[in-house]
mmCIF file of C-alpha atoms in Angstrom:
data_model
loop_
_atom_site.group_PDB
_atom_site.id
_atom_site.type_symbol
_atom_site.label_atom_id
_atom_site.label_comp_id
_atom_site.label_asym_id
_atom_site.label_seq_id
_atom_site.Cartn_x
_atom_site.Cartn_y
_atom_site.Cartn_z
ATOM 1 C CA SER W 485 0.000 0.000 0.000
ATOM 2 C CA PHE W 486 1.126 3.591 -0.498
ATOM 3 C CA ALA W 487 -0.006 7.186 0.053
ATOM 4 C CA VAL W 488 1.204 10.590 -1.153
ATOM 5 C CA THR W 489 1.487 13.986 0.530
ATOM 6 C CA THR W 490 3.747 17.037 0.046
ATOM 7 C CA THR W 491 6.798 18.548 1.711
ATOM 8 C CA SER W 492 7.127 22.157 2.901
ATOM 9 C CA ASN W 493 8.521 22.940 -0.578
ATOM 10 C CA GLN W 494 5.378 21.486 -2.165
ATOM 11 C CA GLU W 495 7.323 18.518 -3.489
ATOM 12 C CA PRO W 496 5.750 15.051 -3.315
ATOM 13 C CA ARG W 497 6.506 12.730 -0.395
ATOM 14 C CA VAL W 498 5.517 9.079 -0.831
ATOM 15 C CA LEU W 499 5.093 6.510 1.951
ATOM 16 C CA TRP W 500 4.549 2.833 1.300
ATOM 17 C CA SER W 501 4.608 -0.563 2.997
ATOM 18 C CA ASP W 502 6.699 -3.468 1.754
ATOM 19 C CA GLU W 503 6.627 -7.034 3.019
ATOM 20 C CA THR W 504 10.145 -7.920 4.167
ATOM 21 C CA THR W 505 9.685 -11.558 5.179
ATOM 22 C CA GLN W 506 12.880 -13.212 6.360
ATOM 23 C CA ASP W 507 13.436 -16.600 8.000
ATOM 24 C CA GLY W 508 10.938 -16.280 10.824
ATOM 25 C CA ASP W 509 7.906 -14.093 11.474
ATOM 26 C CA PHE W 510 6.276 -12.018 8.750
ATOM 27 C CA GLN W 511 7.422 -8.399 8.852
ATOM 28 C CA THR W 512 6.499 -5.242 6.992
ATOM 29 C CA THR W 513 8.650 -2.135 6.570
ATOM 30 C CA ILE W 514 7.216 1.363 6.047
ATOM 31 C CA PHE W 515 9.402 3.453 3.735
ATOM 32 C CA GLU W 516 9.292 7.104 2.693
ATOM 33 C CA SER W 517 10.917 9.045 -0.100
ATOM 34 C CA GLN W 518 10.589 12.654 -1.185
ATOM 35 C CA ARG W 519 11.526 14.512 -4.339
ATOM 36 C CA ASP W 520 14.148 17.235 -3.922
ATOM 37 C CA ASN W 521 16.346 17.689 -6.988
ATOM 38 C CA GLY W 522 15.344 14.157 -7.876
ATOM 39 C CA TRP W 523 13.916 11.349 -5.786
ATOM 40 C CA GLN W 524 15.841 10.705 -2.591
ATOM 41 C CA PRO W 525 16.784 7.140 -1.505
ATOM 42 C CA PRO W 526 14.028 5.427 0.515
ATOM 43 C CA GLN W 527 14.229 5.944 4.264
ATOM 44 C CA THR W 528 12.827 3.512 6.830
ATOM 45 C CA VAL W 529 9.947 4.869 8.931
ATOM 46 C CA GLY W 530 9.448 1.673 10.927
ATOM 47 C CA VAL W 531 9.352 -2.123 10.898
ATOM 48 C CA VAL W 532 6.372 -4.059 12.294
ATOM 49 C CA ASP W 533 5.481 -7.711 12.727
ATOM 50 C CA GLY W 534 2.652 -8.703 10.396
ATOM 51 C CA PHE W 535 1.237 -6.853 7.396
ATOM 52 C CA ILE W 536 0.208 -3.278 6.594
ATOM 53 C CA PRO W 537 -2.375 -3.691 3.816
ATOM 54 C CA THR W 538 -3.500 -0.051 3.923
ATOM 55 C CA LEU W 539 -2.109 3.300 5.101
ATOM 56 C CA GLU W 540 -3.104 6.964 4.775
ATOM 57 C CA VAL W 541 -1.051 10.135 5.180
ATOM 58 C CA ALA W 542 -1.761 13.883 5.475
ATOM 59 C CA ARG W 543 0.189 17.089 6.175
ATOM 60 C CA ASP W 544 -0.909 20.069 8.286
ATOM 61 C CA SER W 545 -0.125 23.769 7.827
ATOM 62 C CA LYS W 546 2.890 23.581 10.175
ATOM 63 C CA GLY W 547 4.579 20.960 7.994
ATOM 64 C CA THR W 548 3.897 18.000 10.280
ATOM 65 C CA THR W 549 3.225 14.723 8.458
ATOM 66 C CA HIS W 550 0.499 12.522 9.986
ATOM 67 C CA LEU W 551 0.382 8.799 9.235
ATOM 68 C CA VAL W 552 -2.269 6.219 10.105
ATOM 69 C CA TYR W 553 -2.183 2.558 9.147
ATOM 70 C CA VAL W 554 -3.596 -0.833 10.045
ATOM 71 C CA ASN W 555 -1.320 -3.590 11.319
ATOM 72 C CA THR W 556 -2.809 -7.054 10.783
ATOM 73 C CA TRP W 557 -1.705 -10.661 10.571
ATOM 74 C CA TYR W 558 -3.677 -11.233 7.364
ATOM 75 C CA PRO W 559 -2.349 -9.776 4.087
ATOM 76 C CA ALA W 560 -5.698 -9.512 2.215
ATOM 77 C CA PHE W 561 -8.397 -7.010 3.066
ATOM 78 C CA GLU W 562 -11.243 -7.499 0.593
ATOM 79 C CA CYS W 563 -12.424 -10.914 1.691
ATOM 80 C CA TYR W 564 -15.282 -10.276 4.099
ATOM 81 C CA SER W 565 -18.985 -9.537 3.832
ATOM 82 C CA GLU W 566 -22.003 -9.403 6.094
ATOM 83 C CA THR W 567 -22.301 -13.183 5.959
ATOM 84 C CA LEU W 568 -18.613 -13.891 6.590
ATOM 85 C CA PRO W 569 -18.154 -16.347 9.461
ATOM 86 C CA ALA W 570 -16.817 -14.740 12.636
ATOM 87 C CA GLU W 571 -13.727 -16.962 12.676
ATOM 88 C CA LEU W 572 -12.702 -15.613 9.253
ATOM 89 C CA TRP W 573 -13.441 -11.985 10.079
ATOM 90 C CA GLN W 574 -11.263 -12.429 13.170
ATOM 91 C CA VAL W 575 -8.119 -12.798 11.055
ATOM 92 C CA VAL W 576 -8.924 -9.729 8.940
ATOM 93 C CA ARG W 577 -9.211 -7.296 11.835
ATOM 94 C CA GLY W 578 -6.095 -5.458 12.948
ATOM 95 C CA THR W 579 -4.739 -2.571 15.017
ATOM 96 C CA ILE W 580 -5.063 1.056 13.903
ATOM 97 C CA VAL W 581 -1.771 2.890 14.523
ATOM 98 C CA TYR W 582 -0.950 6.610 14.324
ATOM 99 C CA ARG W 583 2.432 8.297 13.920
ATOM 100 C CA ARG W 584 3.513 11.879 13.263
ATOM 101 C CA ARG W 585 6.662 13.406 11.824
ATOM 102 C CA ASP W 586 7.746 16.970 12.506
ATOM 103 C CA GLN W 587 10.678 18.615 10.747
ATOM 104 C CA SER W 588 13.228 16.464 12.589
ATOM 105 C CA ALA W 589 12.025 12.875 13.103
ATOM 106 C CA TRP W 590 9.107 10.452 13.410
ATOM 107 C CA GLY W 591 7.455 10.084 16.788
ATOM 108 C CA GLN W 592 6.607 6.801 18.471
ATOM 109 C CA PRO W 593 3.658 4.690 17.219
ATOM 110 C CA GLN W 594 0.367 5.241 19.074
ATOM 111 C CA THR W 595 -2.349 2.588 19.159
ATOM 112 C CA VAL W 596 -5.697 4.106 18.175
ATOM 113 C CA ALA W 597 -7.996 1.042 18.083
ATOM 114 C CA THR W 598 -7.957 -2.743 17.932
ATOM 115 C CA ASN W 599 -10.228 -5.198 16.083
ATOM 116 C CA SER W 600 -10.503 -2.617 13.310
ATOM 117 C CA PHE W 601 -9.647 -1.939 9.676
ATOM 118 C CA TRP W 602 -9.588 0.645 6.823
ATOM 119 C CA PRO W 603 -8.010 3.707 8.513
ATOM 120 C CA ALA W 604 -8.664 7.206 7.150
ATOM 121 C CA ILE W 605 -7.216 10.603 8.082
ATOM 122 C CA ALA W 606 -8.172 14.236 7.448
ATOM 123 C CA ILE W 607 -6.551 17.491 8.625
ATOM 124 C CA SER W 608 -8.949 20.406 9.059
ATOM 125 C CA ARG W 609 -8.143 23.992 8.166
ATOM 126 C CA SER W 610 -7.453 24.539 11.876
ATOM 127 C CA ASP W 611 -4.982 21.620 11.912
ATOM 128 C CA GLU W 612 -7.311 19.309 13.815
ATOM 129 C CA VAL W 613 -6.492 15.637 13.178
ATOM 130 C CA PHE W 614 -9.555 13.507 12.417
ATOM 131 C CA LEU W 615 -9.230 9.742 12.121
ATOM 132 C CA GLY W 616 -11.756 7.243 10.795
ATOM 133 C CA TRP W 617 -11.867 3.472 10.514
ATOM 134 C CA GLU W 618 -14.282 0.561 10.555
ATOM 135 C CA THR W 619 -14.628 -1.777 13.511
ATOM 136 C CA ASP W 620 -16.600 -4.723 14.836
ATOM 137 C CA GLN W 621 -19.314 -3.605 17.246
ATOM 138 C CA GLY W 622 -22.079 -5.834 18.531
ATOM 139 C CA GLY W 623 -21.514 -8.415 15.813
ATOM 140 C CA ARG W 624 -21.720 -5.793 13.023
ATOM 141 C CA VAL W 625 -19.116 -3.768 11.185
ATOM 142 C CA VAL W 626 -19.591 0.008 11.624
ATOM 143 C CA PRO W 627 -17.636 3.126 10.567
ATOM 144 C CA VAL W 628 -16.054 5.087 13.431
ATOM 145 C CA TRP W 629 -14.466 8.551 13.701
ATOM 146 C CA THR W 630 -12.660 10.637 16.322
ATOM 147 C CA ASP W 631 -11.051 14.052 16.728
ATOM 148 C CA TYR W 632 -7.666 12.608 17.575
ATOM 149 C CA SER W 633 -6.094 16.018 18.256
ATOM 150 C CA VAL W 634 -8.183 16.280 21.458
ATOM 151 C CA ALA W 635 -8.533 12.529 22.088
ATOM 152 C CA SER W 636 -12.314 12.636 21.730
ATOM 153 C CA THR W 637 -14.290 9.453 22.342
ATOM 154 C CA PRO W 638 -14.620 7.469 19.071
ATOM 155 C CA GLN W 639 -18.126 7.797 17.620
ATOM 156 C CA ALA W 640 -19.735 4.944 15.687
ATOM 157 C CA VAL W 641 -22.271 5.497 12.883
ATOM 158 C CA ALA W 642 -25.163 3.074 12.389
ATOM 159 C CA THR W 643 -25.403 1.630 8.886
ATOM 160 C CA GLY W 644 -27.846 -0.523 6.989
ATOM 161 C CA GLY W 645 -25.227 -2.840 5.504
ATOM 162 C CA THR W 646 -21.533 -3.650 5.715
ATOM 163 C CA PRO W 647 -19.440 -0.440 5.464
ATOM 164 C CA TYR W 648 -16.344 -0.354 3.333
ATOM 165 C CA HIS W 649 -13.431 2.092 3.149
ATOM 166 C CA PRO W 650 -14.599 5.109 5.223
ATOM 167 C CA ALA W 651 -13.239 8.576 4.406
ATOM 168 C CA ILE W 652 -13.415 11.977 6.152
ATOM 169 C CA THR W 653 -13.667 15.267 4.249
ATOM 170 C CA GLU W 654 -13.944 18.885 5.393
ATOM 171 C CA VAL W 655 -16.077 20.944 3.014
ATOM 172 C CA GLY W 656 -15.880 24.679 2.401
ATOM 173 C CA THR W 657 -18.335 25.580 5.157
ATOM 174 C CA GLY W 658 -16.203 23.862 7.794
ATOM 175 C CA ALA W 659 -18.563 20.891 8.057
ATOM 176 C CA LEU W 660 -17.030 17.422 8.285
ATOM 177 C CA MET W 661 -18.439 14.528 6.282
ATOM 178 C CA LEU W 662 -17.866 10.837 6.977
ATOM 179 C CA SER W 663 -18.490 8.793 3.839
ATOM 180 C CA TRP W 664 -18.377 5.082 3.108
ATOM 181 C CA SER W 665 -19.786 2.467 0.767
ATOM 182 C CA GLU W 666 -22.058 -0.381 1.861
ATOM 183 C CA VAL W 667 -21.336 -3.624 0.062
ATOM 184 C CA SER W 668 -23.855 -6.351 -0.712
ATOM 185 C CA GLN W 669 -24.153 -9.177 -3.208
ATOM 186 C CA TRP W 670 -25.968 -6.778 -5.561
ATOM 187 C CA GLY W 671 -23.369 -4.013 -5.556
ATOM 188 C CA SER W 672 -22.320 -0.977 -3.509
ATOM 189 C CA THR W 673 -24.180 2.056 -2.175
ATOM 190 C CA ALA W 674 -22.350 5.285 -1.313
ATOM 191 C CA ASN W 675 -23.462 6.916 1.942
ATOM 192 C CA TYR W 676 -22.347 9.825 4.102
ATOM 193 C CA GLN W 677 -23.145 11.515 7.400
ATOM 194 C CA VAL W 678 -22.344 15.006 8.682
ATOM 195 C CA ILE W 679 -20.204 14.458 11.781
ATOM 196 C CA ARG W 680 -19.619 18.161 12.465
ATOM 197 C CA ASP W 681 -21.956 20.981 11.539
ATOM 198 C CA PRO W 682 -20.830 23.927 9.385
ATOM 199 C CA GLU W 683 -18.897 26.561 11.279
ATOM 200 C CA THR W 684 -20.814 29.703 12.160
ATOM 201 C CA ILE W 685 -19.008 32.912 13.107
ATOM 202 C CA SER W 686 -20.738 35.202 15.577
ATOM 203 C CA MET W 687 -19.940 38.870 15.034
ATOM 204 C CA GLY W 688 -20.566 42.136 16.814
ATOM 205 C CA ILE W 689 -20.161 45.736 15.596
ATOM 206 C CA ALA W 690 -19.769 48.863 17.738
ATOM 207 C CA ALA W 691 -19.270 52.383 16.378
ATOM 208 C CA GLY W 692 -17.361 55.014 18.313
ATOM 209 C CA PRO W 693 -15.240 58.143 17.840
ATOM 210 C CA ALA W 694 -12.220 56.063 16.852
ATOM 211 C CA GLY W 695 -14.075 54.099 14.217
ATOM 212 C CA VAL W 696 -16.032 50.897 13.795
ATOM 213 C CA GLN W 697 -14.942 47.970 15.979
ATOM 214 C CA ILE W 698 -15.696 44.512 14.569
ATOM 215 C CA ASN W 699 -15.329 41.553 16.940
ATOM 216 C CA TRP W 700 -15.970 37.935 16.075
ATOM 217 C CA ARG W 701 -15.850 34.472 17.565
ATOM 218 C CA SER W 702 -15.415 31.168 15.731
ATOM 219 C CA ARG W 703 -15.092 27.506 16.652
ATOM 220 C CA THR W 704 -11.290 27.668 16.507
ATOM 221 C CA GLY W 705 -8.557 30.065 15.490
ATOM 222 C CA GLY W 706 -7.404 30.396 11.915
ATOM 223 C CA THR W 707 -7.183 32.906 9.074
ATOM 224 C CA PHE W 708 -10.071 35.338 8.589
ATOM 225 C CA GLN W 709 -11.092 37.943 6.044
ATOM 226 C CA VAL W 710 -13.408 40.866 6.804
ATOM 227 C CA GLU W 711 -15.628 41.720 3.835
ATOM 228 C CA TYR W 712 -18.118 44.490 3.147
ATOM 229 C CA ALA W 713 -20.967 45.329 0.822
ATOM 230 C CA GLY W 714 -22.918 48.496 0.083
ATOM 231 C CA ALA W 715 -26.092 49.433 1.895
ATOM 232 C CA THR W 716 -28.239 48.253 -1.003
ATOM 233 C CA GLY W 717 -27.350 44.628 -0.302
ATOM 234 C CA PRO W 718 -24.571 42.027 -0.474
ATOM 235 C CA ALA W 719 -24.630 41.625 -4.230
ATOM 236 C CA SER W 720 -20.844 41.640 -4.341
ATOM 237 C CA TRP W 721 -18.760 41.172 -1.213
ATOM 238 C CA GLN W 722 -15.424 42.981 -1.253
ATOM 239 C CA PRO W 723 -12.383 42.180 0.948
ATOM 240 C CA LEU W 724 -11.522 44.827 3.527
ATOM 241 C CA GLY W 725 -7.845 45.019 4.387
ATOM 242 C CA THR W 726 -5.533 42.051 4.692
ATOM 243 C CA THR W 727 -6.336 38.682 6.212
ATOM 244 C CA ILE W 728 -6.049 38.247 9.978
ATOM 245 C CA THR W 729 -4.633 35.111 11.599
ATOM 246 C CA THR W 730 -5.517 34.277 15.204
ATOM 247 C CA LEU W 731 -4.409 31.437 17.467
ATOM 248 C CA THR W 732 -7.604 31.658 19.516
ATOM 249 C CA ASN W 733 -11.238 31.665 18.444
ATOM 250 C CA PHE W 734 -11.538 35.436 19.046
ATOM 251 C CA GLY W 735 -10.662 38.150 16.545
ATOM 252 C CA SER W 736 -11.138 41.889 16.073
ATOM 253 C CA LEU W 737 -10.562 44.675 13.586
ATOM 254 C CA LEU W 738 -10.865 48.463 14.042
ATOM 255 C CA LEU W 739 -12.095 50.306 10.949
ATOM 256 C CA PRO W 740 -11.808 54.095 10.517
ATOM 257 C CA LEU W 741 -15.048 55.989 9.903
ATOM 258 C CA GLU W 742 -15.563 56.889 6.254
ATOM 259 C CA ALA W 743 -17.808 59.840 5.578
ATOM 260 C CA ALA W 744 -18.233 58.835 1.944
ATOM 261 C CA ASN W 745 -19.625 55.444 2.910
ATOM 262 C CA PRO W 746 -21.619 55.984 6.088
ATOM 263 C CA VAL W 747 -23.579 52.726 5.773
ATOM 264 C CA ARG W 748 -22.096 49.327 5.031
ATOM 265 C CA ILE W 749 -22.824 45.646 5.594
ATOM 266 C CA TYR W 750 -19.988 43.600 7.051
ATOM 267 C CA ARG W 751 -19.227 39.920 7.429
ATOM 268 C CA VAL W 752 -16.255 37.762 8.516
ATOM 269 C CA LYS W 753 -15.185 34.690 6.556
ATOM 270 C CA LYS W 754 -12.839 31.943 7.724
ATOM 271 C CA LEU W 755 -10.439 30.970 4.968
#
């Protein structure tokens, strides 16, 4: 298995797993290589006992690389269904493992879940790390997700069939979507569920002798843009000043009073 992300120079970085069976137990090595004036020689990320049939990787705005993979003792991963006997499904399940790499080195592996499969990862615009996978719960296979950056309790999603290959996506409104396919003998059905509502930004405006003070509050910090429109309506929003980056979920901007434009409509967007 392999996955692709980018370096801080926007060059591709590839990670992959390779079975390195010697005389003894089965082992798998995770390698990485990045392009910088040509492809660099593969470097070893780690060696594990067993197989790594699937891995996912993502990079946040600070340049940290996030890796999640499943470590299992069975090399195949497309051999189960809703009617698969429990003793066969037992050998397919594995351990979900997370690792992160800053600018210097890879951190230690962290166990996320056991009896699970098909890991997925997504980094939000606020650098939150969301992980997804599928697991056995109550005799059924269900998709699961968690905000791993705050160690939130994993949340399972009820399905009508057997889920397959979950994925997490953040859309433009800040909402998070968990998607998966449900496999049956007749084919596959694509499904999704909103696991986090769109982000709303509360805003207040106060006028005074010094100007117009705009304050806002969002779910998290990030990069914001104040926009304005004329008094006749927001037919065409225009950016006002440069973007503002905050580490907290509070932000503010002081605008000078403009006699030529005494009435305006304002809004704050999170980029």
